[in-house]
Amino acid sequence: MKKIALVFSTFFLLWLQASGQTFEVRVEPIDWVSSIGLQSFAWAQQDGYWLLVGGRLDGLHRRQPFASFDIAGHNKQLMVLQLASGKIWTAPLTELPATMQDQLSATNMAFITKGEYLYIAGGYGYSTTEKNHTTYPNLLALQVKKLIEAIKTGSTLMPHIRQVSDPKFAVTGGALKKIDNQFYLVGGQRFIGRYNPHGPDHGPGFVQEYTNAIRRFTIEDNSEKILVTHLTETIDTANLHRRDFNVVPQIMPDGKQGLTAFSGVFRSDADLPYLSSVNITGKGHYVQPGFEQFYNHYHCANIPLYSAKANEMHTLFFGGIAQYYDSAGVTMKDDNVPFVRTIARVSRDAGGLMKEYKLTNEMPALLGAGAEFIPLENLPLFANGVIKMDELPIGPTLIGYIFGGIQSTAPNVFWSNTGKQSSANATLYKIFITKP
């Protein structure tokens, strides 16, 4: 167990002007005196404790196949963090079967919490059984409360983790979400082998297959057996050929649950991000008409808020990687798709019209890619996790924290990356919403 000292830093204010209402967002960094940086991980929470699973302990992957996604950067332990006390507990994965150890140390897994379980699909990493990097064709079920207690007390982990194999879960860089009672595995890819920027036929070579899909399924779980029933799979090679993106729960203008897949990479005609967004509902999916997203193209911390009174949906995005950024009030384009400091929101009005707004202030550094927003447990939320904005009190309200992600020393470090130009961010950020 480790003790963390929390040192409060200066904060900065971000002002959002929504149609018909104004609210303030405050981002307050807290310096952690601990080397627990993590990026592209899965998480769940219970009674003030965070369960942190997988991800990487280093920064941006290197370009050389022998160094890219190396084993040293794998997070080969489960972590529990308690903010109130500043304590961390860790447990190595070594007691678990090899297939569980491998997947639990993967990066870019798709995950979601339902009831007492954290479900994790796929992820990419080194397989000790296959002796190769791979995308795992498994679904994991972690019993959150009991697993947290086992990690804290040093008890055995095995009774609280189950795994089922299914090739449809061989996805990395996708998103696992729910609409009502159905699960949606959106986008992503199946990647086998070591990454090589020169393509699959250079060096050791690799296999890369985008799913181009929305895979719908249900889960029946009696704490002993996991029964997955696959429903329809929708293929759309033109619009769903994307990964490493923000898929965010939404309340649609008709008041029903939905999802929006924002941006993502890479377009089939160019190594550039999509500017379009795809709305997903229980009836199907469609590209948002007349909308382009210029900021926050890769996965980053995001926050959905909905006002039922105004029938307005707001989604906030914090930093990450993007093709466009602001320089002295001028929108700049960089096809190398750099790390950015941009904080932006996308708002959808009662008529379904979406617009993007760059906030005046920015993140304190080039960071945010692979980070997560973890809300307070007592927030007023819709069933799909969207914050009920109308129920937030007047004045400032702490709504949660941003943790992890990649922090870079420069916008474009890929081709000069020796492993020292970026790192997994170890700073925690408080997020406040202030309603007037």
Tab-separated table of C-alpha atoms in Angstrom:
chain	number	residue	atom	x	y	z
A	1	MET	CA	0.000	0.000	0.000
A	2	LYS	CA	1.321	3.444	-0.884
A	3	LYS	CA	0.470	6.869	0.468
A	4	ILE	CA	-0.128	9.704	-1.995
A	5	ALA	CA	0.428	13.319	-1.090
A	6	LEU	CA	-2.049	15.640	-2.824
A	7	VAL	CA	-0.791	19.122	-3.644
A	8	PHE	CA	-3.337	21.572	-4.981
A	9	SER	CA	-2.222	23.639	-7.936
A	10	THR	CA	-3.682	26.713	-9.549
A	11	PHE	CA	-6.922	26.298	-11.405
A	12	PHE	CA	-8.203	27.738	-14.606
A	13	LEU	CA	-11.722	28.656	-15.639
A	14	LEU	CA	-13.554	27.670	-18.766
A	15	TRP	CA	-16.747	29.431	-19.779
A	16	LEU	CA	-19.399	27.720	-21.844
A	17	GLN	CA	-22.173	29.663	-23.508
A	18	ALA	CA	-25.059	27.353	-24.293
A	19	SER	CA	-28.126	28.533	-26.127
A	20	GLY	CA	-30.421	29.909	-23.442
A	21	GLN	CA	-28.068	29.327	-20.473
A	22	THR	CA	-24.537	29.944	-19.288
A	23	PHE	CA	-22.493	27.621	-17.106
A	24	GLU	CA	-18.891	27.571	-16.003
A	25	VAL	CA	-16.452	24.674	-16.052
A	26	ARG	CA	-13.436	24.754	-13.769
A	27	VAL	CA	-10.507	22.375	-14.150
A	28	GLU	CA	-8.315	22.177	-11.047
A	29	PRO	CA	-5.081	20.158	-11.305
A	30	ILE	CA	-3.823	18.177	-8.334
A	31	ASP	CA	-0.199	17.025	-8.358
A	32	TRP	CA	0.258	13.435	-7.299
A	33	VAL	CA	3.558	12.694	-5.611
A	34	SER	CA	3.561	9.172	-7.011
A	35	SER	CA	4.585	7.413	-10.204
A	36	ILE	CA	1.203	5.938	-11.096
A	37	GLY	CA	0.718	7.405	-14.532
A	38	LEU	CA	-1.617	5.315	-16.670
A	39	GLN	CA	-3.160	5.648	-20.116
A	40	SER	CA	-5.736	3.769	-22.205
A	41	PHE	CA	-7.027	1.756	-19.242
A	42	ALA	CA	-10.377	0.436	-17.972
A	43	TRP	CA	-11.969	1.503	-14.703
A	44	ALA	CA	-14.896	1.025	-12.343
A	45	GLN	CA	-15.752	2.475	-8.950
A	46	GLN	CA	-17.520	1.424	-5.770
A	47	ASP	CA	-18.033	3.235	-2.447
A	48	GLY	CA	-15.256	5.767	-2.979
A	49	TYR	CA	-12.723	3.324	-4.432
A	50	TRP	CA	-11.503	3.219	-8.027
A	51	LEU	CA	-10.558	-0.051	-9.680
A	52	LEU	CA	-7.987	0.557	-12.440
A	53	VAL	CA	-7.349	-2.211	-14.967
A	54	GLY	CA	-4.837	-2.620	-17.784
A	55	GLY	CA	-3.567	0.243	-19.901
A	56	ARG	CA	0.028	1.325	-20.301
A	57	LEU	CA	2.543	2.855	-17.943
A	58	ASP	CA	4.395	4.765	-20.681
A	59	GLY	CA	3.522	7.396	-23.264
A	60	LEU	CA	2.993	7.289	-27.027
A	61	HIS	CA	3.997	3.982	-28.588
A	62	ARG	CA	7.266	3.990	-30.508
A	63	ARG	CA	7.401	3.499	-34.269
A	64	GLN	CA	9.985	0.673	-34.404
A	65	PRO	CA	8.342	-2.779	-34.325
A	66	PHE	CA	10.800	-4.129	-31.755
A	67	ALA	CA	10.004	-1.242	-29.379
A	68	SER	CA	6.351	-0.529	-30.100
A	69	PHE	CA	3.962	-1.568	-27.301
A	70	ASP	CA	6.810	-3.293	-25.495
A	71	ILE	CA	6.142	-5.611	-22.586
A	72	ALA	CA	7.782	-3.260	-20.079
A	73	GLY	CA	4.986	-0.737	-20.607
A	74	HIS	CA	2.179	-3.180	-19.806
A	75	ASN	CA	0.311	-2.580	-16.556
A	76	LYS	CA	0.631	-6.047	-15.035
A	77	GLN	CA	-1.218	-5.341	-11.827
A	78	LEU	CA	-4.680	-4.402	-10.655
A	79	MET	CA	-4.862	-1.115	-8.757
A	80	VAL	CA	-7.311	0.282	-6.234
A	81	LEU	CA	-7.252	3.977	-5.431
A	82	GLN	CA	-9.107	5.774	-2.641
A	83	LEU	CA	-9.212	9.533	-3.125
A	84	ALA	CA	-10.381	10.355	0.382
A	85	SER	CA	-7.271	8.863	1.999
A	86	GLY	CA	-4.824	9.163	-0.889
A	87	LYS	CA	-4.027	5.453	-0.702
A	88	ILE	CA	-3.263	2.934	-3.431
A	89	TRP	CA	-3.360	-0.832	-3.211
A	90	THR	CA	-1.931	-3.079	-5.938
A	91	ALA	CA	-2.121	-6.768	-6.720
A	92	PRO	CA	0.006	-8.624	-9.297
A	93	LEU	CA	-1.768	-10.759	-11.878
A	94	THR	CA	0.554	-13.716	-11.430
A	95	GLU	CA	-1.947	-15.968	-9.624
A	96	LEU	CA	-4.327	-15.877	-12.611
A	97	PRO	CA	-4.304	-18.116	-15.709
A	98	ALA	CA	-2.119	-16.822	-18.536
A	99	THR	CA	-5.057	-15.822	-20.733
A	100	MET	CA	-6.472	-13.655	-17.936
A	101	GLN	CA	-3.099	-12.140	-17.098
A	102	ASP	CA	-2.542	-11.196	-20.722
A	103	GLN	CA	-5.922	-9.572	-21.288
A	104	LEU	CA	-5.955	-7.756	-17.939
A	105	SER	CA	-2.668	-6.066	-18.913
A	106	ALA	CA	-3.925	-5.060	-22.373
A	107	THR	CA	-4.363	-1.554	-23.733
A	108	ASN	CA	-7.344	0.069	-25.459
A	109	MET	CA	-9.921	-2.371	-24.140
A	110	ALA	CA	-13.630	-1.697	-24.541
A	111	PHE	CA	-15.384	-1.665	-21.173
A	112	ILE	CA	-18.565	-0.806	-19.313
A	113	THR	CA	-19.987	-1.243	-15.828
A	114	LYS	CA	-23.360	-2.913	-15.385
A	115	GLY	CA	-24.603	-3.570	-11.887
A	116	GLU	CA	-21.847	-5.179	-9.818
A	117	TYR	CA	-19.699	-6.128	-12.821
A	118	LEU	CA	-17.091	-4.422	-14.960
A	119	TYR	CA	-17.214	-6.034	-18.406
A	120	ILE	CA	-14.095	-5.788	-20.566
A	121	ALA	CA	-13.946	-6.793	-24.232
A	122	GLY	CA	-10.802	-7.331	-26.284
A	123	GLY	CA	-7.762	-5.111	-25.939
A	124	TYR	CA	-4.302	-5.327	-27.497
A	125	GLY	CA	-1.101	-6.622	-25.951
A	126	TYR	CA	1.510	-9.349	-25.823
A	127	SER	CA	0.139	-12.874	-25.525
A	128	THR	CA	2.423	-15.189	-23.589
A	129	THR	CA	0.580	-18.193	-25.023
A	130	GLU	CA	0.735	-17.060	-28.661
A	131	LYS	CA	4.199	-15.505	-28.282
A	132	ASN	CA	2.988	-12.519	-30.285
A	133	HIS	CA	1.109	-9.267	-29.911
A	134	THR	CA	-2.588	-9.819	-30.482
A	135	THR	CA	-6.132	-8.571	-29.941
A	136	TYR	CA	-7.786	-10.758	-27.315
A	137	PRO	CA	-10.968	-12.609	-28.375
A	138	ASN	CA	-12.454	-12.635	-24.885
A	139	LEU	CA	-14.973	-10.982	-22.599
A	140	LEU	CA	-13.991	-10.494	-18.956
A	141	ALA	CA	-16.390	-10.020	-16.035
A	142	LEU	CA	-14.885	-8.453	-12.907
A	143	GLN	CA	-16.986	-8.409	-9.724
A	144	VAL	CA	-16.039	-4.897	-8.692
A	145	LYS	CA	-16.788	-4.684	-4.969
A	146	LYS	CA	-15.372	-8.097	-4.081
A	147	LEU	CA	-12.329	-7.599	-6.285
A	148	ILE	CA	-11.562	-4.249	-4.655
A	149	GLU	CA	-11.734	-5.886	-1.240
A	150	ALA	CA	-9.492	-8.741	-2.377
A	151	ILE	CA	-6.870	-6.297	-3.666
A	152	LYS	CA	-6.974	-4.277	-0.438
A	153	THR	CA	-6.610	-7.336	1.799
A	154	GLY	CA	-4.175	-9.275	-0.343
A	155	SER	CA	-6.682	-12.078	-0.870
A	156	THR	CA	-6.971	-14.281	-3.938
A	157	LEU	CA	-8.319	-12.585	-7.068
A	158	MET	CA	-9.497	-15.608	-9.018
A	159	PRO	CA	-13.011	-16.001	-7.507
A	160	HIS	CA	-13.945	-12.519	-8.689
A	161	ILE	CA	-12.814	-12.683	-12.348
A	162	ARG	CA	-14.362	-14.742	-15.153
A	163	GLN	CA	-13.506	-14.928	-18.842
A	164	VAL	CA	-15.345	-16.266	-21.892
A	165	SER	CA	-13.919	-16.590	-25.394
A	166	ASP	CA	-15.730	-15.271	-28.451
A	167	PRO	CA	-14.119	-14.000	-31.684
A	168	LYS	CA	-16.626	-11.141	-31.885
A	169	PHE	CA	-14.894	-9.582	-28.874
A	170	ALA	CA	-11.516	-9.442	-30.633
A	171	VAL	CA	-11.620	-5.641	-30.797
A	172	THR	CA	-9.160	-2.965	-29.710
A	173	GLY	CA	-9.785	0.767	-29.912
A	174	GLY	CA	-13.535	0.221	-29.968
A	175	ALA	CA	-16.157	1.290	-27.431
A	176	LEU	CA	-18.543	-0.793	-25.326
A	177	LYS	CA	-21.736	1.058	-24.409
A	178	LYS	CA	-25.400	0.372	-23.655
A	179	ILE	CA	-28.698	1.639	-24.980
A	180	ASP	CA	-31.476	0.518	-22.659
A	181	ASN	CA	-30.835	-3.202	-22.069
A	182	GLN	CA	-28.610	-3.929	-25.050
A	183	PHE	CA	-24.835	-3.683	-25.334
A	184	TYR	CA	-23.217	-1.992	-28.334
A	185	LEU	CA	-19.625	-2.744	-29.343
A	186	VAL	CA	-18.853	0.132	-31.702
A	187	GLY	CA	-15.973	0.334	-34.182
A	188	GLY	CA	-12.405	-0.634	-33.383
A	189	GLN	CA	-10.084	-3.087	-35.059
A	190	ARG	CA	-8.453	-6.498	-34.791
A	191	PHE	CA	-4.681	-6.080	-34.808
A	192	ILE	CA	-2.276	-9.040	-34.768
A	193	GLY	CA	1.504	-8.603	-34.631
A	194	ARG	CA	3.894	-5.722	-33.951
A	195	TYR	CA	2.980	-2.231	-35.095
A	196	ASN	CA	4.926	-0.907	-38.088
A	197	PRO	CA	4.178	2.558	-39.516
A	198	HIS	CA	5.356	1.441	-42.953
A	199	GLY	CA	2.523	-1.024	-43.307
A	200	PRO	CA	1.608	-4.684	-42.807
A	201	ASP	CA	4.045	-6.029	-45.413
A	202	HIS	CA	7.181	-4.386	-43.972
A	203	GLY	CA	9.472	-5.913	-41.382
A	204	PRO	CA	7.735	-8.553	-39.286
A	205	GLY	CA	4.379	-7.577	-40.765
A	206	PHE	CA	0.976	-7.495	-39.088
A	207	VAL	CA	-2.741	-8.055	-39.604
A	208	GLN	CA	-5.089	-5.094	-39.270
A	209	GLU	CA	-8.826	-5.512	-39.743
A	210	TYR	CA	-11.270	-2.747	-38.856
A	211	THR	CA	-14.610	-4.130	-37.711
A	212	ASN	CA	-16.515	-1.387	-39.603
A	213	ALA	CA	-19.339	-2.466	-37.355
A	214	ILE	CA	-21.808	-1.950	-34.566
A	215	ARG	CA	-22.198	-5.288	-32.768
A	216	ARG	CA	-25.288	-5.594	-30.576
A	217	PHE	CA	-25.685	-8.249	-27.906
A	218	THR	CA	-27.157	-9.032	-24.489
A	219	ILE	CA	-25.506	-10.512	-21.411
A	220	GLU	CA	-27.183	-12.788	-18.887
A	221	ASP	CA	-24.955	-13.246	-15.847
A	222	ASN	CA	-25.907	-15.285	-12.768
A	223	SER	CA	-22.499	-14.764	-11.111
A	224	GLU	CA	-21.389	-18.200	-12.301
A	225	LYS	CA	-22.135	-18.377	-16.006
A	226	ILE	CA	-22.022	-15.623	-18.624
A	227	LEU	CA	-24.471	-16.085	-21.492
A	228	VAL	CA	-23.903	-13.748	-24.453
A	229	THR	CA	-26.627	-13.548	-27.081
A	230	HIS	CA	-25.493	-11.815	-30.255
A	231	LEU	CA	-28.104	-9.741	-32.025
A	232	THR	CA	-27.715	-7.832	-35.286
A	233	GLU	CA	-24.311	-6.716	-36.526
A	234	THR	CA	-24.407	-3.601	-38.682
A	235	ILE	CA	-21.568	-3.139	-41.184
A	236	ASP	CA	-20.904	0.319	-42.623
A	237	THR	CA	-17.436	0.524	-44.175
A	238	ALA	CA	-17.879	4.157	-45.160
A	239	ASN	CA	-18.826	5.551	-41.746
A	240	LEU	CA	-17.772	3.017	-39.096
A	241	HIS	CA	-14.171	2.482	-40.288
A	242	ARG	CA	-12.865	4.185	-37.156
A	243	ARG	CA	-11.116	3.457	-33.870
A	244	ASP	CA	-9.571	5.183	-30.843
A	245	PHE	CA	-12.478	7.598	-30.724
A	246	ASN	CA	-14.998	9.069	-28.326
A	247	VAL	CA	-18.291	7.192	-28.267
A	248	VAL	CA	-20.414	9.094	-25.755
A	249	PRO	CA	-23.855	8.342	-24.263
A	250	GLN	CA	-26.454	10.896	-25.278
A	251	ILE	CA	-30.042	11.865	-24.625
A	252	MET	CA	-31.440	12.453	-28.082
A	253	PRO	CA	-33.919	15.263	-28.923
A	254	ASP	CA	-36.826	12.787	-28.613
A	255	GLY	CA	-35.801	12.142	-25.004
A	256	LYS	CA	-34.557	8.606	-25.667
A	257	GLN	CA	-31.125	7.132	-25.017
A	258	GLY	CA	-28.564	7.083	-27.787
A	259	LEU	CA	-24.871	7.255	-28.545
A	260	THR	CA	-22.738	9.494	-30.710
A	261	ALA	CA	-19.472	8.276	-32.212
A	262	PHE	CA	-17.369	11.427	-32.509
A	263	SER	CA	-14.535	11.646	-35.051
A	264	GLY	CA	-11.918	8.849	-34.791
A	265	VAL	CA	-9.267	7.440	-37.134
A	266	PHE	CA	-8.442	6.620	-39.842
A	267	ARG	CA	-10.356	7.485	-42.963
A	268	SER	CA	-10.155	4.745	-45.577
A	269	ASP	CA	-8.979	7.261	-48.206
A	270	ALA	CA	-6.296	8.991	-46.091
A	271	ASP	CA	-4.420	8.648	-42.807
A	272	LEU	CA	-6.502	11.441	-41.341
A	273	PRO	CA	-9.286	11.638	-38.761
A	274	TYR	CA	-12.954	11.646	-39.613
A	275	LEU	CA	-14.648	14.998	-39.125
A	276	SER	CA	-18.117	13.457	-39.210
A	277	SER	CA	-20.033	12.024	-36.272
A	278	VAL	CA	-22.374	9.035	-36.231
A	279	ASN	CA	-25.510	8.925	-34.092
A	280	ILE	CA	-26.611	5.512	-32.851
A	281	THR	CA	-30.086	4.744	-31.524
A	282	GLY	CA	-32.178	1.671	-30.916
A	283	LYS	CA	-33.480	2.047	-34.470
A	284	GLY	CA	-30.120	2.241	-36.247
A	285	HIS	CA	-27.354	4.723	-37.010
A	286	TYR	CA	-26.913	7.780	-39.196
A	287	VAL	CA	-24.295	10.445	-39.872
A	288	GLN	CA	-25.102	13.729	-38.161
A	289	PRO	CA	-26.135	16.028	-41.040
A	290	GLY	CA	-24.302	19.297	-41.597
A	291	PHE	CA	-21.754	18.803	-38.813
A	292	GLU	CA	-17.960	18.567	-38.739
A	293	GLN	CA	-15.858	18.147	-35.599
A	294	PHE	CA	-12.505	19.888	-35.894
A	295	TYR	CA	-11.146	19.297	-32.388
A	296	ASN	CA	-10.419	16.342	-30.064
A	297	HIS	CA	-10.263	13.600	-32.673
A	298	TYR	CA	-8.738	10.785	-30.605
A	299	HIS	CA	-10.168	9.285	-27.460
A	300	CYS	CA	-9.887	11.674	-24.521
A	301	ALA	CA	-11.755	12.407	-21.317
A	302	ASN	CA	-15.304	13.448	-22.148
A	303	ILE	CA	-18.347	14.517	-20.155
A	304	PRO	CA	-21.993	14.329	-21.343
A	305	LEU	CA	-24.564	16.694	-19.787
A	306	TYR	CA	-28.226	17.059	-20.730
A	307	SER	CA	-30.773	19.732	-19.831
A	308	ALA	CA	-34.303	18.333	-20.097
A	309	LYS	CA	-35.770	21.815	-19.592
A	310	ALA	CA	-33.970	23.202	-22.641
A	311	ASN	CA	-33.747	19.836	-24.460
A	312	GLU	CA	-30.037	20.509	-25.000
A	313	MET	CA	-27.246	17.918	-25.024
A	314	HIS	CA	-23.689	19.070	-24.284
A	315	THR	CA	-20.546	16.944	-24.610
A	316	LEU	CA	-17.214	18.257	-23.318
A	317	PHE	CA	-13.842	17.046	-24.634
A	318	PHE	CA	-10.503	17.588	-22.899
A	319	GLY	CA	-7.259	17.657	-24.898
A	320	GLY	CA	-5.875	14.644	-26.728
A	321	ILE	CA	-4.892	14.531	-30.401
A	322	ALA	CA	-6.450	16.365	-33.344
A	323	GLN	CA	-5.875	17.548	-36.898
A	324	TYR	CA	-6.903	21.100	-36.006
A	325	TYR	CA	-5.933	23.432	-33.186
A	326	ASP	CA	-6.097	27.118	-32.309
A	327	SER	CA	-3.127	29.477	-32.514
A	328	ALA	CA	-3.710	33.064	-31.371
A	329	GLY	CA	-7.348	32.869	-32.395
A	330	VAL	CA	-6.620	31.295	-35.782
A	331	THR	CA	-7.641	27.721	-36.555
A	332	MET	CA	-4.594	25.801	-37.755
A	333	LYS	CA	-4.515	22.502	-39.642
A	334	ASP	CA	-1.746	19.935	-39.163
A	335	ASP	CA	-2.096	16.697	-41.125
A	336	ASN	CA	0.482	15.067	-38.840
A	337	VAL	CA	-2.383	15.107	-36.281
A	338	PRO	CA	-0.509	16.453	-33.239
A	339	PHE	CA	-1.103	16.407	-29.512
A	340	VAL	CA	-3.244	19.398	-28.551
A	341	ARG	CA	-4.341	21.361	-25.489
A	342	THR	CA	-7.822	22.074	-26.818
A	343	ILE	CA	-10.922	21.870	-24.661
A	344	ALA	CA	-14.131	21.994	-26.654
A	345	ARG	CA	-17.794	21.167	-26.446
A	346	VAL	CA	-20.324	19.892	-28.932
A	347	SER	CA	-23.915	20.948	-28.271
A	348	ARG	CA	-27.086	19.530	-29.766
A	349	ASP	CA	-30.256	21.637	-29.623
A	350	ALA	CA	-33.903	20.588	-29.444
A	351	GLY	CA	-34.085	20.457	-33.223
A	352	GLY	CA	-31.132	18.061	-33.473
A	353	LEU	CA	-28.672	20.674	-34.784
A	354	MET	CA	-25.117	20.143	-33.531
A	355	LYS	CA	-22.389	22.777	-33.225
A	356	GLU	CA	-18.823	22.701	-31.934
A	357	TYR	CA	-17.287	25.416	-29.757
A	358	LYS	CA	-13.662	25.739	-28.740
A	359	LEU	CA	-13.320	26.966	-25.179
A	360	THR	CA	-11.147	30.009	-24.532
A	361	ASN	CA	-8.800	28.313	-22.089
A	362	GLU	CA	-6.900	25.112	-22.707
A	363	MET	CA	-5.427	22.141	-20.911
A	364	PRO	CA	-2.284	23.047	-18.932
A	365	ALA	CA	-0.105	20.878	-21.187
A	366	LEU	CA	-0.240	18.685	-24.280
A	367	LEU	CA	-2.208	15.928	-22.619
A	368	GLY	CA	-5.483	14.029	-22.549
A	369	ALA	CA	-5.212	11.226	-25.126
A	370	GLY	CA	-6.248	7.980	-23.452
A	371	ALA	CA	-7.490	9.758	-20.311
A	372	GLU	CA	-10.775	9.052	-18.528
A	373	PHE	CA	-13.402	11.139	-16.744
A	374	ILE	CA	-14.559	9.410	-13.544
A	375	PRO	CA	-17.750	11.005	-12.148
A	376	LEU	CA	-18.694	11.272	-8.508
A	377	GLU	CA	-20.894	8.398	-7.438
A	378	ASN	CA	-23.647	10.631	-6.033
A	379	LEU	CA	-24.203	12.645	-9.215
A	380	PRO	CA	-27.730	12.826	-10.648
A	381	LEU	CA	-27.445	10.668	-13.753
A	382	PHE	CA	-29.666	9.241	-16.424
A	383	ALA	CA	-29.600	5.449	-16.749
A	384	ASN	CA	-26.899	5.670	-19.444
A	385	GLY	CA	-24.560	7.854	-17.373
A	386	VAL	CA	-25.428	11.277	-18.843
A	387	ILE	CA	-25.406	13.974	-16.152
A	388	LYS	CA	-28.791	15.516	-15.335
A	389	MET	CA	-27.754	19.109	-15.708
A	390	ASP	CA	-31.043	20.522	-14.424
A	391	GLU	CA	-30.548	18.772	-11.065
A	392	LEU	CA	-27.119	20.260	-10.391
A	393	PRO	CA	-27.360	22.959	-7.701
A	394	ILE	CA	-26.777	26.635	-8.317
A	395	GLY	CA	-23.130	27.522	-7.831
A	396	PRO	CA	-20.024	25.363	-8.162
A	397	THR	CA	-20.404	21.577	-8.013
A	398	LEU	CA	-17.612	19.040	-8.117
A	399	ILE	CA	-18.782	16.476	-10.672
A	400	GLY	CA	-15.733	14.210	-10.913
A	401	TYR	CA	-12.138	13.821	-11.964
A	402	ILE	CA	-10.007	13.375	-15.063
A	403	PHE	CA	-7.230	10.846	-14.617
A	404	GLY	CA	-4.439	9.456	-16.767
A	405	GLY	CA	-3.741	9.813	-20.467
A	406	ILE	CA	-0.617	10.693	-22.429
A	407	GLN	CA	1.327	13.884	-21.803
A	408	SER	CA	3.682	14.949	-24.593
A	409	THR	CA	6.606	17.339	-24.609
A	410	ALA	CA	5.807	18.578	-28.137
A	411	PRO	CA	2.891	18.436	-30.586
A	412	ASN	CA	4.535	16.001	-33.021
A	413	VAL	CA	6.876	13.467	-31.442
A	414	PHE	CA	6.069	10.243	-33.300
A	415	TRP	CA	8.999	10.157	-35.724
A	416	SER	CA	11.499	11.299	-33.096
A	417	ASN	CA	10.062	9.172	-30.306
A	418	THR	CA	12.682	7.345	-28.245
A	419	GLY	CA	10.270	6.736	-25.392
A	420	LYS	CA	11.257	9.898	-23.537
A	421	GLN	CA	9.207	12.471	-25.454
A	422	SER	CA	5.922	11.541	-23.762
A	423	SER	CA	4.708	9.774	-20.649
A	424	ALA	CA	1.617	8.441	-18.926
A	425	ASN	CA	0.175	11.377	-17.014
A	426	ALA	CA	0.066	11.034	-13.213
A	427	THR	CA	-1.886	14.219	-12.500
A	428	LEU	CA	-5.485	14.218	-11.332
A	429	TYR	CA	-7.862	17.014	-12.327
A	430	LYS	CA	-10.954	18.053	-10.408
A	431	ILE	CA	-13.845	19.088	-12.645
A	432	PHE	CA	-16.394	21.628	-11.385
A	433	ILE	CA	-19.599	22.806	-13.040
A	434	THR	CA	-20.978	26.156	-11.882
A	435	LYS	CA	-24.570	27.049	-12.692
A	436	PRO	CA	-25.558	30.706	-12.244
